[in-house]
């Protein structure tokens, strides 16, 4: 059985003082939960402060993005080693907002993913179709392309350090979540594809998170789907109370 994994993607929200308040409240609310992997992904400016706060707790931390070099003349970028230095054990890669607004392509993400895995950081790798693509019946071909191109050249052993986040773009920040059936259908497709590309063992063990308007009200039904192993939560992770409720809904 796959341990549920719930991550909060704070995006470009929370100044340091606000980040600290949020994580302190969260620590109190979820301190007894051992059956769910809990991750917060604050913006870069709050990572150090939040990293100090979560030391010795059951909360892990991730970056929202990073670059594919250790250091150097790459103005505005952050390296995986820098994320590790401030307490991260994870990073998100390929979020649809990175793909959409910052032109991150499948092949660039593939290079980043391969580099990041060499540093020891674990990755939540995001995939998902737009509304237009869904309406044109392209969901599966988009997911296939994003996974095959994104994970190209990886070995089955690399997949131990990867979680796939299925995030239909039309459900992100819109309040309109995928139905449990739509989520299950996409997750089952992704798992079967991983099986075909990397073998049954990888398919059986890889956690697949759902993301897109996850709320306390829909978490239970979504997590009860066979192939939904957790969530990547945006808006509802900005309040300790709603994020904690989502985490609690995932306790088996
Ligand atoms: P949302 O964002 O929960 O606000 O829809 C999810 C995400 O972008 O990871």
mmCIF file of C-alpha atoms and ligand atoms in Angstrom:
data_model
loop_
_atom_site.group_PDB
_atom_site.id
_atom_site.type_symbol
_atom_site.label_atom_id
_atom_site.label_comp_id
_atom_site.label_asym_id
_atom_site.label_seq_id
_atom_site.Cartn_x
_atom_site.Cartn_y
_atom_site.Cartn_z
ATOM 1 C CA UNK A 1 0.000 0.000 0.000
ATOM 2 C CA UNK A 2 1.247 3.489 -0.916
ATOM 3 C CA UNK A 3 1.544 5.971 1.953
ATOM 4 C CA UNK A 4 -0.625 9.010 1.151
ATOM 5 C CA UNK A 5 1.362 12.152 0.394
ATOM 6 C CA UNK A 6 -0.148 15.611 0.741
ATOM 7 C CA UNK A 7 1.766 18.727 -0.261
ATOM 8 C CA UNK A 8 0.836 22.382 0.039
ATOM 9 C CA UNK A 9 1.994 24.577 -2.830
ATOM 10 C CA UNK A 10 1.916 28.093 -1.422
ATOM 11 C CA UNK A 11 2.833 29.604 -4.811
ATOM 12 C CA UNK A 12 3.692 33.336 -4.623
ATOM 13 C CA UNK A 13 1.990 33.854 -1.279
ATOM 14 C CA UNK A 14 3.070 34.587 2.307
ATOM 15 C CA UNK A 15 5.735 36.926 3.563
ATOM 16 C CA UNK A 16 8.105 35.443 6.134
ATOM 17 C CA UNK A 17 6.009 36.401 9.159
ATOM 18 C CA UNK A 18 2.863 35.003 7.528
ATOM 19 C CA UNK A 19 4.655 31.810 6.479
ATOM 20 C CA UNK A 20 5.819 31.280 10.041
ATOM 21 C CA UNK A 21 2.343 31.785 11.429
ATOM 22 C CA UNK A 22 0.916 29.299 8.941
ATOM 23 C CA UNK A 23 3.507 26.601 9.565
ATOM 24 C CA UNK A 24 3.325 26.977 13.355
ATOM 25 C CA UNK A 25 -0.436 26.507 13.282
ATOM 26 C CA UNK A 26 -0.059 23.541 10.952
ATOM 27 C CA UNK A 27 2.535 21.866 13.184
ATOM 28 C CA UNK A 28 0.076 21.954 16.087
ATOM 29 C CA UNK A 29 -2.866 20.688 14.044
ATOM 30 C CA UNK A 30 -1.130 17.686 12.443
ATOM 31 C CA UNK A 31 1.474 16.724 15.047
ATOM 32 C CA UNK A 32 -0.025 13.293 15.700
ATOM 33 C CA UNK A 33 -0.357 12.234 12.074
ATOM 34 C CA UNK A 34 2.195 9.617 11.059
ATOM 35 C CA UNK A 35 0.207 7.827 8.331
ATOM 36 C CA UNK A 36 0.477 10.639 5.791
ATOM 37 C CA UNK A 37 3.605 12.278 4.330
ATOM 38 C CA UNK A 38 3.083 16.019 4.818
ATOM 39 C CA UNK A 39 4.996 18.580 2.756
ATOM 40 C CA UNK A 40 4.871 22.370 2.559
ATOM 41 C CA UNK A 41 6.292 24.319 -0.397
ATOM 42 C CA UNK A 42 6.732 27.958 0.630
ATOM 43 C CA UNK A 43 8.155 30.598 -1.716
ATOM 44 C CA UNK A 44 11.963 30.780 -1.781
ATOM 45 C CA UNK A 45 12.143 33.778 0.566
ATOM 46 C CA UNK A 46 10.471 31.850 3.393
ATOM 47 C CA UNK A 47 12.235 28.504 2.998
ATOM 48 C CA UNK A 48 14.958 29.145 5.550
ATOM 49 C CA UNK A 49 12.593 30.377 8.243
ATOM 50 C CA UNK A 50 10.076 27.587 7.660
ATOM 51 C CA UNK A 51 12.913 25.043 7.513
ATOM 52 C CA UNK A 52 14.039 26.060 10.998
ATOM 53 C CA UNK A 53 10.485 25.776 12.294
ATOM 54 C CA UNK A 54 9.782 22.246 10.982
ATOM 55 C CA UNK A 55 12.990 20.701 12.341
ATOM 56 C CA UNK A 56 12.096 17.617 14.363
ATOM 57 C CA UNK A 57 8.436 17.657 13.266
ATOM 58 C CA UNK A 58 6.508 15.362 10.916
ATOM 59 C CA UNK A 59 6.409 18.072 8.237
ATOM 60 C CA UNK A 60 8.763 18.016 5.243
ATOM 61 C CA UNK A 61 9.561 20.922 2.936
ATOM 62 C CA UNK A 62 9.917 21.386 -0.798
ATOM 63 C CA UNK A 63 10.854 24.083 -3.265
ATOM 64 C CA UNK A 64 8.338 25.090 -5.938
ATOM 65 C CA UNK A 65 10.945 24.946 -8.683
ATOM 66 C CA UNK A 66 14.712 24.959 -9.149
ATOM 67 C CA UNK A 67 17.416 25.128 -11.797
ATOM 68 C CA UNK A 68 19.714 22.467 -13.257
ATOM 69 C CA UNK A 69 23.105 23.675 -12.024
ATOM 70 C CA UNK A 70 24.737 23.730 -8.621
ATOM 71 C CA UNK A 71 25.902 27.365 -8.790
ATOM 72 C CA UNK A 72 27.074 30.032 -11.211
ATOM 73 C CA UNK A 73 25.974 32.952 -13.317
ATOM 74 C CA UNK A 74 22.259 32.184 -13.585
ATOM 75 C CA UNK A 75 20.622 35.350 -12.332
ATOM 76 C CA UNK A 76 17.353 34.762 -10.550
ATOM 77 C CA UNK A 77 17.695 30.980 -10.297
ATOM 78 C CA UNK A 78 17.981 28.671 -7.282
ATOM 79 C CA UNK A 79 19.859 25.361 -7.267
ATOM 80 C CA UNK A 80 18.679 22.055 -5.798
ATOM 81 C CA UNK A 81 21.704 22.177 -3.485
ATOM 82 C CA UNK A 82 20.481 25.535 -2.147
ATOM 83 C CA UNK A 83 17.078 24.016 -1.472
ATOM 84 C CA UNK A 84 18.696 21.132 0.408
ATOM 85 C CA UNK A 85 20.849 23.606 2.351
ATOM 86 C CA UNK A 86 17.781 25.303 3.877
ATOM 87 C CA UNK A 87 16.008 22.058 4.757
ATOM 88 C CA UNK A 88 14.167 20.912 1.640
ATOM 89 C CA UNK A 89 13.922 17.236 0.809
ATOM 90 C CA UNK A 90 11.571 17.837 -2.152
ATOM 91 C CA UNK A 91 10.933 20.099 -5.088
ATOM 92 C CA UNK A 92 8.006 20.529 -7.422
ATOM 93 C CA UNK A 93 8.931 20.468 -11.123
ATOM 94 C CA UNK A 94 6.795 21.150 -14.163
ATOM 95 C CA UNK A 95 3.886 22.873 -12.473
ATOM 96 C CA UNK A 96 1.461 24.039 -15.157
ATOM 97 C CA UNK A 97 2.071 27.655 -14.153
ATOM 98 C CA UNK A 98 5.790 27.132 -14.929
ATOM 99 C CA UNK A 99 4.913 25.468 -18.227
ATOM 100 C CA UNK A 100 2.343 28.126 -19.134
ATOM 101 C CA UNK A 101 3.841 31.440 -17.926
ATOM 102 C CA UNK A 102 7.545 30.639 -17.961
ATOM 103 C CA UNK A 103 7.690 28.507 -21.088
ATOM 104 C CA UNK A 104 9.096 25.387 -19.450
ATOM 105 C CA UNK A 105 9.015 22.691 -22.094
ATOM 106 C CA UNK A 106 8.962 18.911 -21.768
ATOM 107 C CA UNK A 107 12.608 18.621 -22.804
ATOM 108 C CA UNK A 108 13.783 21.387 -20.428
ATOM 109 C CA UNK A 109 11.862 19.705 -17.609
ATOM 110 C CA UNK A 110 13.459 16.401 -18.511
ATOM 111 C CA UNK A 111 16.928 17.956 -18.155
ATOM 112 C CA UNK A 112 15.962 19.539 -14.847
ATOM 113 C CA UNK A 113 14.443 16.329 -13.519
ATOM 114 C CA UNK A 114 17.525 14.283 -14.395
ATOM 115 C CA UNK A 115 19.838 16.794 -12.730
ATOM 116 C CA UNK A 116 17.720 17.243 -9.611
ATOM 117 C CA UNK A 117 17.603 13.489 -9.014
ATOM 118 C CA UNK A 118 21.418 13.379 -8.901
ATOM 119 C CA UNK A 119 21.342 15.787 -5.936
ATOM 120 C CA UNK A 120 19.199 13.553 -3.724
ATOM 121 C CA UNK A 121 16.171 15.826 -3.765
ATOM 122 C CA UNK A 122 12.857 14.076 -4.381
ATOM 123 C CA UNK A 123 10.536 15.449 -7.039
ATOM 124 C CA UNK A 124 6.818 16.047 -7.413
ATOM 125 C CA UNK A 125 6.538 16.074 -11.196
ATOM 126 C CA UNK A 126 3.377 17.749 -12.473
ATOM 127 C CA UNK A 127 1.402 16.831 -15.565
ATOM 128 C CA UNK A 128 -2.072 17.731 -16.767
ATOM 129 C CA UNK A 129 -4.192 18.810 -19.717
ATOM 130 C CA UNK A 130 -5.846 22.160 -20.411
ATOM 131 C CA UNK A 131 -9.597 22.535 -20.852
ATOM 132 C CA UNK A 132 -9.183 22.828 -24.607
ATOM 133 C CA UNK A 133 -7.158 19.630 -24.725
ATOM 134 C CA UNK A 134 -9.751 17.778 -22.645
ATOM 135 C CA UNK A 135 -12.581 19.014 -24.859
ATOM 136 C CA UNK A 136 -10.698 17.831 -27.917
ATOM 137 C CA UNK A 137 -10.240 14.406 -26.335
ATOM 138 C CA UNK A 138 -6.501 14.896 -26.077
ATOM 139 C CA UNK A 139 -6.134 14.234 -22.337
ATOM 140 C CA UNK A 140 -4.404 10.879 -22.708
ATOM 141 C CA UNK A 141 -2.096 11.946 -25.504
ATOM 142 C CA UNK A 142 -1.041 15.050 -23.539
ATOM 143 C CA UNK A 143 -0.378 13.000 -20.399
ATOM 144 C CA UNK A 144 1.508 10.425 -22.460
ATOM 145 C CA UNK A 145 3.708 13.107 -24.042
ATOM 146 C CA UNK A 146 4.402 14.905 -20.754
ATOM 147 C CA UNK A 147 5.384 11.666 -19.013
ATOM 148 C CA UNK A 148 7.350 10.034 -21.807
ATOM 149 C CA UNK A 149 9.272 13.218 -22.658
ATOM 150 C CA UNK A 150 9.567 14.371 -19.058
ATOM 151 C CA UNK A 151 10.862 11.060 -17.711
ATOM 152 C CA UNK A 152 12.936 10.142 -20.756
ATOM 153 C CA UNK A 153 16.216 8.406 -19.910
ATOM 154 C CA UNK A 154 15.324 7.656 -16.282
ATOM 155 C CA UNK A 155 15.853 4.219 -14.783
ATOM 156 C CA UNK A 156 13.187 2.353 -12.791
ATOM 157 C CA UNK A 157 15.309 2.987 -9.661
ATOM 158 C CA UNK A 158 14.977 6.765 -10.241
ATOM 159 C CA UNK A 159 11.226 6.467 -9.862
ATOM 160 C CA UNK A 160 11.607 5.757 -6.145
ATOM 161 C CA UNK A 161 12.338 9.471 -5.780
ATOM 162 C CA UNK A 162 9.487 10.724 -7.943
ATOM 163 C CA UNK A 163 5.846 11.395 -7.277
ATOM 164 C CA UNK A 164 3.585 12.243 -10.205
ATOM 165 C CA UNK A 165 1.064 15.027 -9.620
ATOM 166 C CA UNK A 166 -1.888 14.907 -11.989
ATOM 167 C CA UNK A 167 -3.187 18.458 -12.158
ATOM 168 C CA UNK A 168 -5.750 19.178 -14.858
ATOM 169 C CA UNK A 169 -5.075 22.825 -15.704
ATOM 170 C CA UNK A 170 -8.801 23.622 -15.868
ATOM 171 C CA UNK A 171 -9.177 22.602 -12.229
ATOM 172 C CA UNK A 172 -6.315 24.673 -10.823
ATOM 173 C CA UNK A 173 -7.462 27.675 -8.844
ATOM 174 C CA UNK A 174 -10.863 27.583 -10.504
ATOM 175 C CA UNK A 175 -12.856 26.021 -7.686
ATOM 176 C CA UNK A 176 -13.867 23.357 -10.196
ATOM 177 C CA UNK A 177 -12.217 20.070 -9.221
ATOM 178 C CA UNK A 178 -12.074 16.960 -11.377
ATOM 179 C CA UNK A 179 -14.760 14.489 -10.364
ATOM 180 C CA UNK A 180 -13.454 11.438 -8.509
ATOM 181 C CA UNK A 181 -14.166 9.422 -11.669
ATOM 182 C CA UNK A 182 -12.220 11.813 -13.905
ATOM 183 C CA UNK A 183 -9.302 11.792 -11.475
ATOM 184 C CA UNK A 184 -9.327 8.007 -11.169
ATOM 185 C CA UNK A 185 -9.434 7.580 -14.938
ATOM 186 C CA UNK A 186 -6.396 9.824 -15.470
ATOM 187 C CA UNK A 187 -4.476 8.310 -12.547
ATOM 188 C CA UNK A 188 -5.092 4.766 -13.796
ATOM 189 C CA UNK A 189 -3.891 5.820 -17.236
ATOM 190 C CA UNK A 190 -0.716 7.319 -15.756
ATOM 191 C CA UNK A 191 -0.037 4.228 -13.642
ATOM 192 C CA UNK A 192 -0.484 1.915 -16.625
ATOM 193 C CA UNK A 193 1.856 4.094 -18.679
ATOM 194 C CA UNK A 194 4.505 4.000 -15.939
ATOM 195 C CA UNK A 195 4.118 0.218 -15.929
ATOM 196 C CA UNK A 196 4.672 0.032 -19.655
ATOM 197 C CA UNK A 197 7.715 2.311 -19.580
ATOM 198 C CA UNK A 198 9.377 1.337 -16.294
ATOM 199 C CA UNK A 199 7.885 -2.003 -15.243
ATOM 200 C CA UNK A 200 5.173 -3.248 -12.931
ATOM 201 C CA UNK A 201 7.136 -2.706 -9.728
ATOM 202 C CA UNK A 202 7.485 1.022 -10.460
ATOM 203 C CA UNK A 203 3.816 1.290 -11.409
ATOM 204 C CA UNK A 204 2.739 -0.397 -8.197
ATOM 205 C CA UNK A 205 4.841 1.834 -5.959
ATOM 206 C CA UNK A 206 4.753 5.303 -7.503
ATOM 207 C CA UNK A 207 2.488 7.722 -5.629
ATOM 208 C CA UNK A 208 0.172 9.738 -7.877
ATOM 209 C CA UNK A 209 -1.192 12.935 -6.351
ATOM 210 C CA UNK A 210 -4.228 14.776 -7.600
ATOM 211 C CA UNK A 211 -4.177 18.585 -7.711
ATOM 212 C CA UNK A 212 -6.774 21.168 -8.696
ATOM 213 C CA UNK A 213 -9.237 22.786 -6.295
ATOM 214 C CA UNK A 214 -8.781 20.189 -3.568
ATOM 215 C CA UNK A 215 -10.748 21.264 -0.495
ATOM 216 C CA UNK A 216 -11.761 19.699 2.813
ATOM 217 C CA UNK A 217 -15.185 19.021 1.232
ATOM 218 C CA UNK A 218 -13.929 16.950 -1.700
ATOM 219 C CA UNK A 219 -10.747 15.377 -0.282
ATOM 220 C CA UNK A 220 -12.343 12.260 1.201
ATOM 221 C CA UNK A 221 -14.111 11.239 -1.973
ATOM 222 C CA UNK A 222 -11.066 11.884 -4.161
ATOM 223 C CA UNK A 223 -8.642 9.989 -1.913
ATOM 224 C CA UNK A 224 -10.986 7.009 -1.812
ATOM 225 C CA UNK A 225 -10.254 6.393 -5.508
ATOM 226 C CA UNK A 226 -7.971 3.425 -6.022
ATOM 227 C CA UNK A 227 -5.188 5.249 -7.847
ATOM 228 C CA UNK A 228 -5.300 8.579 -5.979
ATOM 229 C CA UNK A 229 -2.462 8.524 -3.441
ATOM 230 C CA UNK A 230 -2.532 12.075 -2.163
ATOM 231 C CA UNK A 231 -2.860 15.702 -3.133
ATOM 232 C CA UNK A 232 -0.962 18.752 -4.294
ATOM 233 C CA UNK A 233 -2.986 21.573 -2.794
ATOM 234 C CA UNK A 234 -2.786 25.255 -3.718
ATOM 235 C CA UNK A 235 -5.395 27.647 -2.323
ATOM 236 C CA UNK A 236 -6.604 25.410 0.499
ATOM 237 C CA UNK A 237 -3.040 24.977 1.798
ATOM 238 C CA UNK A 238 -2.804 28.693 2.635
ATOM 239 C CA UNK A 239 -4.897 28.195 5.756
ATOM 240 C CA UNK A 240 -3.622 25.757 8.386
ATOM 241 C CA UNK A 241 -7.113 24.633 9.252
ATOM 242 C CA UNK A 242 -8.267 23.649 5.753
ATOM 243 C CA UNK A 243 -4.910 22.063 4.893
ATOM 244 C CA UNK A 244 -4.998 20.025 8.111
ATOM 245 C CA UNK A 245 -8.519 18.845 7.305
ATOM 246 C CA UNK A 246 -7.351 17.660 3.875
ATOM 247 C CA UNK A 247 -4.407 15.822 5.477
ATOM 248 C CA UNK A 248 -6.729 14.178 7.997
ATOM 249 C CA UNK A 249 -9.050 13.045 5.210
ATOM 250 C CA UNK A 250 -6.107 11.053 3.833
ATOM 251 C CA UNK A 251 -5.409 9.069 7.011
ATOM 252 C CA UNK A 252 -6.225 5.494 5.970
HETATM 253 P P1 LIG B 1 -5.405 24.864 -6.317
HETATM 254 O O1 LIG B 1 -3.928 24.707 -6.918
HETATM 255 O O2 LIG B 1 -5.530 23.857 -5.194
HETATM 256 O O3 LIG B 1 -5.466 26.283 -5.803
HETATM 257 O O4 LIG B 1 -6.357 24.588 -7.420
HETATM 258 C C1 LIG B 1 -3.333 23.454 -7.077
HETATM 259 C C2 LIG B 1 -1.953 23.582 -7.654
HETATM 260 O O5 LIG B 1 -1.748 24.435 -8.527
HETATM 261 O O6 LIG B 1 -1.021 22.863 -7.248
#
